[in-house]
Amino acid sequence: MTATAGLTAKGAATRARIVATAADLVLARGVGGTSLDDVRAGTLTSKSQLFHYFPGGKSELVLAIAELQMQRVLQAQQPYLETLDTWAAWDGWRDALVAYYGSQAHWGCPIGTLVSELVGTDPAAAAEVVGHLNRWRGHLRDGLSRMRDGGLLRPDADPERLALAAFASVQGGLLLAQALQSIEPLSAALDAALAALHAAAPVGHPGVAPHRTISG
Amino acid sequence: MTATAGLTAKGAATRARIVATAADLVLARGVGGTSLDDVRAGTLTSKSQLFHYFPGGKSELVLAIAELQMQRVLQAQQPYLETLDTWAAWDGWRDALVAYYGSQAHWGCPIGTLVSELVGTDPAAAAEVVGHLNRWRGHLRDGLSRMRDGGLLRPDADPERLALAAFASVQGGLLLAQALQSIEPLSAALDAALAALHAAAPVGHPGVAPHRTISG
DNA sequence: ACAATATTGGACCGGTCGGTCCAGGCGCTC
DNA sequence: GAGCGCCTGGACCGACCGGTCCAATATTGT
């Protein structure tokens, strides 16, 4: 579904190079802090190429960046994300996220920081990025739904609300990771999110004890 | 400690008016999306006044905005924030936060969104805003420390880490609130954060059951 | 080989941005 | 009431930014 129609292999490669480089720049300096000239310089291209591959201008480029980052982050959560219906899967998911973001030079969610910047300046683009966020969040909710149906969560547990909370921990953890320049906030936030999930397990059936939460 | 030296009452009022209006604009459109001309138009002032009251230019204005928003949000958490050493106080704190942000037209943490935008474009300003964040977070940690000393948390609980997680829930909840245009994410995130805190209580002494977490 | 199409380079433009400058108005003090 | 320092208005500037345009070059299909 990516806009790669009518592109030769060379063209597609150039387009990919532009998106990848621009993604790094935006991650480091934000959308507003990254000019098209910066992208041009960083990719050894010319202004016309930017508008050739992204006729919609900066907005379209930002959208492509969001799509790329979304692919990356979803990839990093495989195979746990699709099967978040056991406690073990959630543990694996947690570790995969910490490992992925811990391996990067910059922190801050490439998607989350985007929305807070686009809302109010580019609502159309923001809406599309929010769609990505919802897709991600949907995986969490679906897993929790299956856990509830399978008796791993109490019948009155609300998968939608629990997923919202867990996802908020991810986003907040990454925001603080960016602020404090450390992976620790994400790690702590995820541990707490899992502890909150365990608290929604049936009494006397609490799964594995989330001991990681309380002792650093 | 605010830079109000050598200001007439009239001057101080003008300065305050500028900061208040600029704060709203920045909250709605972000730092990059708010120009000094926007501020000028919104305050019925002139360019020279902006630089008269904020010789450091936009950076200094942003810092003043951050300070104002910090005062506001701390004020909204009174009196719970200073005495977060009982479960009741945490419940009150949760409700105060939801009430405060629910009453606003725009969501998104006025401080949190600032750092993600300033990191990478204005590191000096970002550092100062992070200082505000740490001050806020410190209150949570101090409360948890006292709870542990008082036996309300297990001796091996880590107040620093727990505070980090709870604060991440606040920030993440607000980020999602901004994205989804609803207060629900903040509410869900805070409930989960409290559930995680309860999970660090001594066994057989779990305080009040965090029933709000699982059923919406 | 040759035409159609994809790709590239870079000059150029209008608008906007943060920031400077100076001249005049206002209110306080002695 | 006269001087002095805070306050205000707005023209102005250089830099930068997103975006357009056109000409030139490579690549592909036949």
GROMACS .gro file of C-alpha atoms (C1' of nucleotides) in nm:
model
  492
    1MET     CA    1   0.000   0.000   0.000
    2THR     CA    2   0.307   0.224  -0.001
    3ALA     CA    3   0.325   0.476  -0.283
    4THR     CA    4   0.587   0.298  -0.489
    5ALA     CA    5   0.396   0.270  -0.817
    6GLY     CA    6   0.587   0.351  -1.133
    7LEU     CA    7   0.925   0.343  -0.967
    8THR     CA    8   1.232   0.165  -1.092
    9ALA     CA    9   1.458  -0.018  -0.850
   10LYS     CA   10   1.688   0.281  -0.843
   11GLY     CA   11   1.406   0.519  -0.773
   12ALA     CA   12   1.267   0.304  -0.496
   13ALA     CA   13   1.612   0.287  -0.338
   14THR     CA   14   1.649   0.664  -0.346
   15ARG     CA   15   1.307   0.706  -0.196
   16ALA     CA   16   1.389   0.458   0.078
   17ARG     CA   17   1.718   0.634   0.147
   18ILE     CA   18   1.540   0.966   0.182
   19VAL     CA   19   1.283   0.824   0.423
   20ALA     CA   20   1.541   0.643   0.635
   21THR     CA   21   1.768   0.946   0.668
   22ALA     CA   22   1.479   1.182   0.728
   23ALA     CA   23   1.347   0.947   0.995
   24ASP     CA   24   1.672   0.973   1.187
   25LEU     CA   25   1.680   1.349   1.156
   26VAL     CA   26   1.321   1.387   1.270
   27LEU     CA   27   1.375   1.150   1.558
   28ALA     CA   28   1.671   1.354   1.675
   29ARG     CA   29   1.548   1.707   1.609
   30GLY     CA   30   1.173   1.682   1.569
   31VAL     CA   31   0.959   1.769   1.268
   32GLY     CA   32   0.982   2.143   1.318
   33GLY     CA   33   1.353   2.121   1.376
   34THR     CA   34   1.420   1.936   1.054
   35SER     CA   35   1.414   2.134   0.729
   36LEU     CA   36   1.390   1.988   0.384
   37ASP     CA   37   1.734   2.129   0.318
   38ASP     CA   38   1.864   1.922   0.608
   39VAL     CA   39   1.716   1.613   0.447
   40ARG     CA   40   1.859   1.712   0.112
   41ALA     CA   41   2.206   1.754   0.259
   42GLY     CA   42   2.184   1.431   0.455
   43THR     CA   43   2.083   1.226   0.154
   44LEU     CA   44   2.299   1.388  -0.112
   45THR     CA   45   1.993   1.457  -0.325
   46SER     CA   46   1.834   1.770  -0.462
   47LYS     CA   47   1.521   1.958  -0.376
   48SER     CA   48   1.335   1.838  -0.680
   49GLN     CA   49   1.379   1.474  -0.584
   50LEU     CA   50   1.211   1.536  -0.251
   51PHE     CA   51   0.905   1.669  -0.426
   52HIS     CA   52   0.930   1.407  -0.698
   53TYR     CA   53   0.897   1.121  -0.452
   54PHE     CA   54   0.673   1.309  -0.208
   55PRO     CA   55   0.445   1.535  -0.412
   56GLY     CA   56   0.260   1.628  -0.098
   57GLY     CA   57   0.571   1.793   0.039
   58LYS     CA   58   0.681   1.774   0.398
   59SER     CA   59   0.352   1.632   0.523
   60GLU     CA   60   0.376   1.334   0.293
   61LEU     CA   61   0.738   1.278   0.390
   62VAL     CA   62   0.646   1.284   0.756
   63LEU     CA   63   0.372   1.031   0.689
   64ALA     CA   64   0.621   0.801   0.518
   65ILE     CA   65   0.854   0.839   0.814
   66ALA     CA   66   0.576   0.745   1.054
   67GLU     CA   67   0.498   0.438   0.846
   68LEU     CA   68   0.861   0.330   0.847
   69GLN     CA   69   0.899   0.378   1.220
   70MET     CA   70   0.578   0.189   1.277
   71GLN     CA   71   0.706  -0.104   1.073
   72ARG     CA   72   1.029  -0.100   1.269
   73VAL     CA   73   0.871  -0.093   1.610
   74LEU     CA   74   0.615  -0.359   1.522
   75GLN     CA   75   0.892  -0.574   1.383
   76ALA     CA   76   1.085  -0.539   1.708
   77GLN     CA   77   0.789  -0.672   1.903
   78GLN     CA   78   0.754  -0.986   1.692
   79PRO     CA   79   0.658  -1.255   1.759
   80TYR     CA   80   0.516  -1.153   2.097
   81LEU     CA   81   0.280  -0.883   1.978
   82GLU     CA   82   0.056  -1.115   1.781
   83THR     CA   83   0.020  -1.363   2.063
   84LEU     CA   84  -0.014  -1.153   2.377
   85ASP     CA   85  -0.248  -1.403   2.537
   86THR     CA   86  -0.017  -1.559   2.795
   87TRP     CA   87   0.179  -1.405   3.079
   88ALA     CA   88   0.498  -1.537   2.924
   89ALA     CA   89   0.423  -1.353   2.603
   90TRP     CA   90   0.379  -1.028   2.792
   91ASP     CA   91   0.715  -1.080   2.962
   92GLY     CA   92   0.877  -1.144   2.627
   93TRP     CA   93   0.707  -0.837   2.482
   94ARG     CA   94   0.838  -0.623   2.763
   95ASP     CA   95   1.193  -0.744   2.713
   96ALA     CA   96   1.173  -0.700   2.337
   97LEU     CA   97   1.064  -0.338   2.375
   98VAL     CA   98   1.337  -0.254   2.625
   99ALA     CA   99   1.595  -0.425   2.405
  100TYR     CA  100   1.480  -0.241   2.095
  101TYR     CA  101   1.476   0.104   2.241
  102GLY     CA  102   1.784   0.040   2.453
  103SER     CA  103   1.980  -0.027   2.136
  104GLN     CA  104   1.903   0.314   1.988
  105ALA     CA  105   2.107   0.625   2.029
  106HIS     CA  106   1.804   0.845   2.079
  107TRP     CA  107   1.504   0.779   2.296
  108GLY     CA  108   1.152   0.899   2.264
  109CYS     CA  109   0.887   0.713   2.072
  110PRO     CA  110   0.923   0.790   1.700
  111ILE     CA  111   0.546   0.776   1.674
  112GLY     CA  112   0.437   0.928   2.002
  113THR     CA  113   0.650   1.240   1.975
  114LEU     CA  114   0.515   1.287   1.625
  115VAL     CA  115   0.152   1.317   1.728
  116SER     CA  116   0.218   1.568   2.002
  117GLU     CA  117   0.396   1.785   1.749
  118LEU     CA  118   0.155   1.736   1.458
  119VAL     CA  119  -0.163   1.794   1.654
  120GLY     CA  120  -0.223   2.163   1.615
  121THR     CA  121  -0.002   2.214   1.312
  122ASP     CA  122  -0.099   1.936   1.073
  123PRO     CA  123  -0.420   1.771   1.193
  124ALA     CA  124  -0.456   1.555   0.883
  125ALA     CA  125  -0.114   1.401   0.926
  126ALA     CA  126  -0.171   1.372   1.298
  127ALA     CA  127  -0.488   1.173   1.241
  128GLU     CA  128  -0.303   0.925   1.025
  129VAL     CA  129  -0.030   0.882   1.284
  130VAL     CA  130  -0.292   0.832   1.550
  131GLY     CA  131  -0.424   0.552   1.332
  132HIS     CA  132  -0.089   0.379   1.360
  133LEU     CA  133  -0.096   0.425   1.734
  134ASN     CA  134  -0.438   0.263   1.745
  135ARG     CA  135  -0.323  -0.030   1.539
  136TRP     CA  136  -0.044  -0.092   1.788
  137ARG     CA  137  -0.277  -0.051   2.081
  138GLY     CA  138  -0.527  -0.285   1.920
  139HIS     CA  139  -0.281  -0.572   1.943
  140LEU     CA  140  -0.257  -0.524   2.319
  141ARG     CA  141  -0.635  -0.511   2.355
  142ASP     CA  142  -0.688  -0.822   2.144
  143GLY     CA  143  -0.440  -1.018   2.351
  144LEU     CA  144  -0.607  -0.911   2.674
  145SER     CA  145  -0.946  -1.003   2.533
  146ARG     CA  146  -0.827  -1.352   2.460
  147MET     CA  147  -0.676  -1.377   2.806
  148ARG     CA  148  -1.004  -1.282   2.963
  149ASP     CA  149  -1.192  -1.532   2.751
  150GLY     CA  150  -0.938  -1.796   2.849
  151GLY     CA  151  -0.979  -1.724   3.218
  152LEU     CA  152  -0.641  -1.559   3.268
  153LEU     CA  153  -0.812  -1.232   3.353
  154ARG     CA  154  -1.118  -1.176   3.565
  155PRO     CA  155  -1.445  -1.174   3.370
  156ASP     CA  156  -1.514  -0.816   3.465
  157ALA     CA  157  -1.176  -0.697   3.341
  158ASP     CA  158  -1.194  -0.434   3.067
  159PRO     CA  159  -0.940  -0.518   2.793
  160GLU     CA  160  -0.986  -0.183   2.624
  161ARG     CA  161  -0.908   0.010   2.940
  162LEU     CA  162  -0.623  -0.214   3.044
  163ALA     CA  163  -0.467  -0.188   2.700
  164LEU     CA  164  -0.498   0.189   2.715
  165ALA     CA  165  -0.315   0.191   3.047
  166ALA     CA  166  -0.040  -0.043   2.932
  167PHE     CA  167   0.009   0.157   2.616
  168ALA     CA  168   0.024   0.477   2.817
  169SER     CA  169   0.306   0.322   3.019
  170VAL     CA  170   0.498   0.254   2.699
  171GLN     CA  171   0.451   0.607   2.569
  172GLY     CA  172   0.516   0.773   2.904
  173GLY     CA  173   0.818   0.555   2.966
  174LEU     CA  174   0.962   0.660   2.633
  175LEU     CA  175   0.888   1.026   2.694
  176LEU     CA  176   1.072   1.013   3.024
  177ALA     CA  177   1.350   0.811   2.865
  178GLN     CA  178   1.396   1.096   2.620
  179ALA     CA  179   1.387   1.353   2.898
  180LEU     CA  180   1.624   1.174   3.132
  181GLN     CA  181   1.842   1.023   2.860
  182SER     CA  182   1.811   0.677   3.008
  183ILE     CA  183   1.628   0.356   2.930
  184GLU     CA  184   1.538   0.312   3.297
  185PRO     CA  185   1.201   0.494   3.284
  186LEU     CA  186   1.075   0.264   3.011
  187SER     CA  187   1.186  -0.041   3.202
  188ALA     CA  188   1.020   0.075   3.523
  189ALA     CA  189   0.701   0.178   3.345
  190LEU     CA  190   0.667  -0.156   3.170
  191ASP     CA  191   0.724  -0.349   3.492
  192ALA     CA  192   0.452  -0.147   3.661
  193ALA     CA  193   0.219  -0.196   3.366
  194LEU     CA  194   0.263  -0.573   3.390
  195ALA     CA  195   0.203  -0.557   3.765
  196ALA     CA  196  -0.124  -0.374   3.700
  197LEU     CA  197  -0.221  -0.642   3.449
  198HIS     CA  198  -0.146  -0.915   3.701
  199ALA     CA  199  -0.371  -0.736   3.945
  200ALA     CA  200  -0.658  -0.806   3.706
  201ALA     CA  201  -0.596  -1.180   3.716
  202PRO     CA  202  -0.847  -1.399   3.899
  203VAL     CA  203  -0.786  -1.425   4.273
  204GLY     CA  204  -0.562  -1.716   4.364
  205HIS     CA  205  -0.453  -1.739   4.002
  206PRO     CA  206  -0.216  -1.449   3.971
  207GLY     CA  207   0.008  -1.596   3.707
  208VAL     CA  208   0.376  -1.526   3.767
  209ALA     CA  209   0.458  -1.282   4.043
  210PRO     CA  210   0.575  -0.952   3.898
  211HIS     CA  211   0.867  -0.928   4.135
  212ARG     CA  212   1.062  -0.706   3.900
  213THR     CA  213   0.832  -0.419   3.978
  214ILE     CA  214   0.935  -0.344   4.329
  215SER     CA  215   1.308  -0.396   4.340
  216GLY     CA  216   1.521  -0.218   4.091
  217MET     CA  217   1.299   3.402   4.159
  218THR     CA  218   1.110   3.515   3.851
  219ALA     CA  219   1.270   3.791   3.647
  220THR     CA  220   1.044   4.072   3.760
  221ALA     CA  221   1.310   4.311   3.884
  222GLY     CA  222   1.260   4.676   3.794
  223LEU     CA  223   0.905   4.634   3.675
  224THR     CA  224   0.612   4.860   3.743
  225ALA     CA  225   0.280   4.702   3.834
  226LYS     CA  226   0.167   4.778   3.483
  227GLY     CA  227   0.476   4.621   3.334
  228ALA     CA  228   0.440   4.310   3.544
  229ALA     CA  229   0.078   4.279   3.435
  230THR     CA  230   0.176   4.305   3.069
  231ARG     CA  231   0.445   4.047   3.115
  232ALA     CA  232   0.202   3.811   3.287
  233ARG     CA  233  -0.053   3.864   3.011
  234ILE     CA  234   0.205   3.774   2.749
  235VAL     CA  235   0.309   3.458   2.930
  236ALA     CA  236  -0.048   3.345   2.991
  237THR     CA  237  -0.156   3.396   2.632
  238ALA     CA  238   0.160   3.245   2.491
  239ALA     CA  239   0.111   2.945   2.718
  240ASP     CA  240  -0.229   2.877   2.566
  241LEU     CA  241  -0.096   2.915   2.213
  242VAL     CA  242   0.197   2.685   2.275
  243LEU     CA  243  -0.025   2.430   2.442
  244ALA     CA  244  -0.253   2.426   2.140
  245ARG     CA  245  -0.001   2.451   1.857
  246GLY     CA  246   0.335   2.359   2.005
  247VAL     CA  247   0.649   2.569   2.031
  248GLY     CA  248   0.740   2.538   1.666
  249GLY     CA  249   0.386   2.612   1.561
  250THR     CA  250   0.366   2.933   1.758
  251SER     CA  251   0.540   3.238   1.618
  252LEU     CA  252   0.622   3.551   1.808
  253ASP     CA  253   0.385   3.733   1.577
  254ASP     CA  254   0.108   3.505   1.692
  255VAL     CA  255   0.186   3.598   2.049
  256ARG     CA  256   0.199   3.964   1.957
  257ALA     CA  257  -0.139   3.946   1.790
  258GLY     CA  258  -0.292   3.749   2.074
  259THR     CA  259  -0.176   3.992   2.339
  260LEU     CA  260  -0.229   4.318   2.153
  261THR     CA  261   0.130   4.414   2.213
  262SER     CA  262   0.423   4.489   1.986
  263LYS     CA  263   0.736   4.305   1.897
  264SER     CA  264   0.955   4.529   2.106
  265GLN     CA  265   0.762   4.446   2.422
  266LEU     CA  266   0.827   4.078   2.374
  267PHE     CA  267   1.198   4.141   2.368
  268HIS     CA  268   1.174   4.400   2.641
  269TYR     CA  269   1.028   4.150   2.886
  270PHE     CA  270   1.214   3.849   2.748
  271PRO     CA  271   1.555   3.968   2.634
  272GLY     CA  272   1.653   3.610   2.563
  273GLY     CA  273   1.389   3.592   2.293
  274LYS     CA  274   1.173   3.291   2.229
  275SER     CA  275   1.375   3.058   2.449
  276GLU     CA  276   1.326   3.277   2.752
  277LEU     CA  277   0.955   3.309   2.679
  278VAL     CA  278   0.922   2.933   2.654
  279LEU     CA  279   1.098   2.897   2.987
  280ALA     CA  280   0.854   3.139   3.147
  281ILE     CA  281   0.567   2.942   2.998
  282ALA     CA  282   0.704   2.619   3.140
  283GLU     CA  283   0.735   2.781   3.481
  284LEU     CA  284   0.375   2.902   3.468
  285GLN     CA  285   0.238   2.567   3.358
  286MET     CA  286   0.438   2.397   3.630
  287GLN     CA  287   0.291   2.627   3.893
  288ARG     CA  288  -0.056   2.557   3.760
  289VAL     CA  289  -0.025   2.181   3.756
  290LEU     CA  290   0.138   2.167   4.098
  291GLN     CA  291  -0.138   2.390   4.230
  292ALA     CA  292  -0.400   2.154   4.089
  293GLN     CA  293  -0.248   1.866   4.282
  294GLN     CA  294  -0.259   2.044   4.615
  295PRO     CA  295  -0.290   1.940   4.890
  296TYR     CA  296  -0.238   1.577   4.791
  297LEU     CA  297   0.101   1.611   4.630
  298GLU     CA  298   0.282   1.712   4.948
  299THR     CA  299   0.137   1.429   5.151
  300LEU     CA  300   0.140   1.128   4.922
  301ASP     CA  301   0.205   0.891   5.209
  302THR     CA  302  -0.135   0.726   5.244
  303TRP     CA  303  -0.344   0.533   4.996
  304ALA     CA  304  -0.621   0.786   5.039
  305ALA     CA  305  -0.388   1.066   4.937
  306TRP     CA  306  -0.297   0.880   4.617
  307ASP     CA  307  -0.664   0.837   4.536
  308GLY     CA  308  -0.721   1.205   4.592
  309TRP     CA  309  -0.421   1.289   4.381
  310ARG     CA  310  -0.551   1.076   4.096
  311ASP     CA  311  -0.890   1.244   4.106
  312ALA     CA  312  -0.738   1.590   4.123
  313LEU     CA  313  -0.527   1.525   3.815
  314VAL     CA  314  -0.817   1.389   3.615
  315ALA     CA  315  -1.035   1.680   3.721
  316TYR     CA  316  -0.770   1.936   3.632
  317TYR     CA  317  -0.693   1.804   3.287
  318GLY     CA  318  -1.053   1.712   3.219
  319SER     CA  319  -1.150   2.075   3.266
  320GLN     CA  320  -0.916   2.194   2.993
  321ALA     CA  321  -1.003   2.235   2.630
  322HIS     CA  322  -0.675   2.087   2.514
  323TRP     CA  323  -0.501   1.777   2.641
  324GLY     CA  324  -0.141   1.686   2.646
  325CYS     CA  325   0.092   1.771   2.931
  326PRO     CA  326   0.204   2.133   2.899
  327ILE     CA  327   0.542   2.027   3.035
  328GLY     CA  328   0.585   1.685   2.882
  329THR     CA  329   0.515   1.790   2.525
  330LEU     CA  330   0.762   2.074   2.574
  331VAL     CA  331   1.058   1.851   2.647
  332SER     CA  332   1.002   1.621   2.351
  333GLU     CA  333   0.999   1.924   2.127
  334LEU     CA  334   1.287   2.113   2.289
  335VAL     CA  335   1.528   1.822   2.311
  336GLY     CA  336   1.718   1.846   1.987
  337THR     CA  337   1.638   2.208   1.910
  338ASP     CA  338   1.705   2.393   2.235
  339PRO     CA  339   1.891   2.164   2.475
  340ALA     CA  340   1.948   2.437   2.732
  341ALA     CA  341   1.578   2.512   2.762
  342ALA     CA  342   1.500   2.142   2.756
  343ALA     CA  343   1.729   2.082   3.052
  344GLU     CA  344   1.549   2.344   3.255
  345VAL     CA  345   1.210   2.195   3.173
  346VAL     CA  346   1.339   1.852   3.267
  347GLY     CA  347   1.429   2.006   3.601
  348HIS     CA  348   1.062   2.093   3.652
  349LEU     CA  349   0.965   1.739   3.560
  350ASN     CA  350   1.209   1.605   3.818
  351ARG     CA  351   1.070   1.833   4.085
  352TRP     CA  352   0.723   1.695   4.019
  353ARG     CA  353   0.849   1.338   4.014
  354GLY     CA  354   1.039   1.397   4.336
  355HIS     CA  355   0.716   1.456   4.522
  356LEU     CA  356   0.591   1.112   4.417
  357ARG     CA  357   0.916   0.948   4.520
  358ASP     CA  358   0.922   1.120   4.858
  359GLY     CA  359   0.567   1.006   4.932
  360LEU     CA  360   0.651   0.650   4.840
  361SER     CA  361   0.963   0.661   5.055
  362ARG     CA  362   0.759   0.764   5.355
  363MET     CA  363   0.506   0.490   5.281
  364ARG     CA  364   0.779   0.232   5.274
  365ASP     CA  365   0.924   0.359   5.601
  366GLY     CA  366   0.577   0.349   5.750
  367GLY     CA  367   0.520  -0.011   5.644
  368LEU     CA  368   0.264   0.064   5.375
  369LEU     CA  369   0.502  -0.067   5.112
  370ARG     CA  370   0.724  -0.373   5.126
  371PRO     CA  371   1.075  -0.303   5.258
  372ASP     CA  372   1.230  -0.407   4.929
  373ALA     CA  373   1.013  -0.170   4.726
  374ASP     CA  374   1.208   0.087   4.526
  375PRO     CA  375   1.042   0.429   4.563
  376GLU     CA  376   1.254   0.579   4.289
  377ARG     CA  377   1.151   0.315   4.037
  378LEU     CA  378   0.789   0.312   4.142
  379ALA     CA  379   0.770   0.689   4.117
  380LEU     CA  380   0.924   0.674   3.772
  381ALA     CA  381   0.657   0.425   3.663
  382ALA     CA  382   0.369   0.625   3.811
  383PHE     CA  383   0.498   0.943   3.653
  384ALA     CA  384   0.531   0.766   3.320
  385SER     CA  385   0.164   0.672   3.347
  386VAL     CA  386   0.074   1.036   3.394
  387GLN     CA  387   0.278   1.150   3.098
  388GLY     CA  388   0.174   0.863   2.875
  389GLY     CA  389  -0.188   0.903   2.972
  390LEU     CA  390  -0.173   1.269   2.876
  391LEU     CA  391   0.001   1.195   2.549
  392LEU     CA  392  -0.272   0.949   2.455
  393ALA     CA  393  -0.537   1.190   2.577
  394GLN     CA  394  -0.400   1.442   2.330
  395ALA     CA  395  -0.391   1.185   2.053
  396LEU     CA  396  -0.739   1.043   2.112
  397GLN     CA  397  -0.896   1.370   2.221
  398SER     CA  398  -1.036   1.214   2.536
  399ILE     CA  399  -0.961   1.216   2.905
  400GLU     CA  400  -1.014   0.840   2.923
  401PRO     CA  401  -0.650   0.739   2.862
  402LEU     CA  402  -0.531   0.947   3.157
  403SER     CA  403  -0.797   0.799   3.379
  404ALA     CA  404  -0.713   0.442   3.279
  405ALA     CA  405  -0.339   0.500   3.309
  406LEU     CA  406  -0.369   0.646   3.657
  407ASP     CA  407  -0.587   0.358   3.774
  408ALA     CA  408  -0.333   0.110   3.649
  409ALA     CA  409  -0.051   0.304   3.811
  410LEU     CA  410  -0.228   0.288   4.146
  411ALA     CA  411  -0.289  -0.084   4.096
  412ALA     CA  412   0.083  -0.133   4.040
  413LEU     CA  413   0.155   0.062   4.356
  414HIS     CA  414  -0.086  -0.154   4.552
  415ALA     CA  415   0.097  -0.458   4.421
  416ALA     CA  416   0.401  -0.334   4.611
  417ALA     CA  417   0.215  -0.331   4.941
  418PRO     CA  418   0.300  -0.595   5.202
  419VAL     CA  419   0.118  -0.926   5.152
  420GLY     CA  420  -0.211  -0.938   5.338
  421HIS     CA  421  -0.199  -0.561   5.377
  422PRO     CA  422  -0.299  -0.443   5.034
  423GLY     CA  423  -0.464  -0.123   5.139
  424VAL     CA  424  -0.781  -0.053   4.945
  425ALA     CA  425  -0.854  -0.280   4.652
  426PRO     CA  426  -0.794  -0.094   4.325
  427HIS     CA  427  -1.118  -0.215   4.178
  428ARG     CA  428  -1.142   0.079   3.944
  429THR     CA  429  -0.863  -0.064   3.734
  430ILE     CA  430  -1.041  -0.356   3.582
  431SER     CA  431  -1.391  -0.237   3.517
  432GLY     CA  432  -1.442   0.078   3.326
  433DA     C1'  433   1.855   0.286  -3.211
  434DC     C1'  434   1.505   0.559  -3.052
  435DA     C1'  435   1.135   0.733  -2.813
  436DA     C1'  436   0.903   0.744  -2.382
  437DT     C1'  437   0.954   0.773  -1.917
  438DA     C1'  438   1.194   0.791  -1.482
  439DT     C1'  439   1.546   1.037  -1.242
  440DT     C1'  440   1.846   1.419  -1.112
  441DG     C1'  441   2.050   1.903  -1.036
  442DG     C1'  442   1.996   2.346  -0.888
  443DA     C1'  443   1.844   2.822  -0.960
  444DC     C1'  444   1.472   3.071  -0.809
  445DC     C1'  445   1.058   3.271  -0.551
  446DG     C1'  446   0.729   3.456  -0.211
  447DG     C1'  447   0.640   3.433   0.250
  448DT     C1'  448   0.752   3.399   0.723
  449DC     C1'  449   1.040   3.388   1.112
  450DG     C1'  450   1.325   3.557   1.505
  451DG     C1'  451   1.542   3.950   1.613
  452DT     C1'  452   1.707   4.471   1.597
  453DC     C1'  453   1.645   4.954   1.623
  454DC     C1'  454   1.477   5.391   1.730
  455DA     C1'  455   1.148   5.731   1.829
  456DG     C1'  456   0.786   5.872   2.104
  457DG     C1'  457   0.453   5.825   2.513
  458DC     C1'  458   0.372   5.748   2.992
  459DG     C1'  459   0.417   5.783   3.493
  460DC     C1'  460   0.687   5.838   3.882
  461DT     C1'  461   0.990   6.127   4.192
  462DC     C1'  462   1.198   6.544   4.367
  463DG     C1'  463   0.713   7.082   3.613
  464DA     C1'  464   1.102   6.891   3.473
  465DG     C1'  465   1.378   6.534   3.429
  466DC     C1'  466   1.436   6.038   3.412
  467DG     C1'  467   1.358   5.569   3.346
  468DC     C1'  468   1.010   5.229   3.229
  469DC     C1'  469   0.690   5.129   2.864
  470DT     C1'  470   0.503   5.099   2.385
  471DG     C1'  471   0.457   5.104   1.868
  472DG     C1'  472   0.601   4.957   1.444
  473DA     C1'  473   0.921   4.983   1.056
  474DC     C1'  474   1.290   4.721   0.919
  475DC     C1'  475   1.641   4.338   0.828
  476DG     C1'  476   1.883   3.915   0.705
  477DA     C1'  477   1.818   3.438   0.721
  478DC     C1'  478   1.569   3.050   0.635
  479DC     C1'  479   1.194   2.767   0.480
  480DG     C1'  480   0.866   2.513   0.191
  481DG     C1'  481   0.771   2.487  -0.261
  482DT     C1'  482   0.805   2.564  -0.801
  483DC     C1'  483   1.016   2.528  -1.239
  484DC     C1'  484   1.286   2.382  -1.611
  485DA     C1'  485   1.653   2.173  -1.826
  486DA     C1'  486   1.955   1.784  -1.846
  487DT     C1'  487   2.060   1.306  -1.788
  488DA     C1'  488   1.990   0.813  -1.720
  489DT     C1'  489   1.703   0.405  -1.791
  490DT     C1'  490   1.372   0.122  -1.988
  491DG     C1'  491   1.082  -0.109  -2.348
  492DT     C1'  492   1.057  -0.240  -2.823
   0.00000   0.00000   0.00000
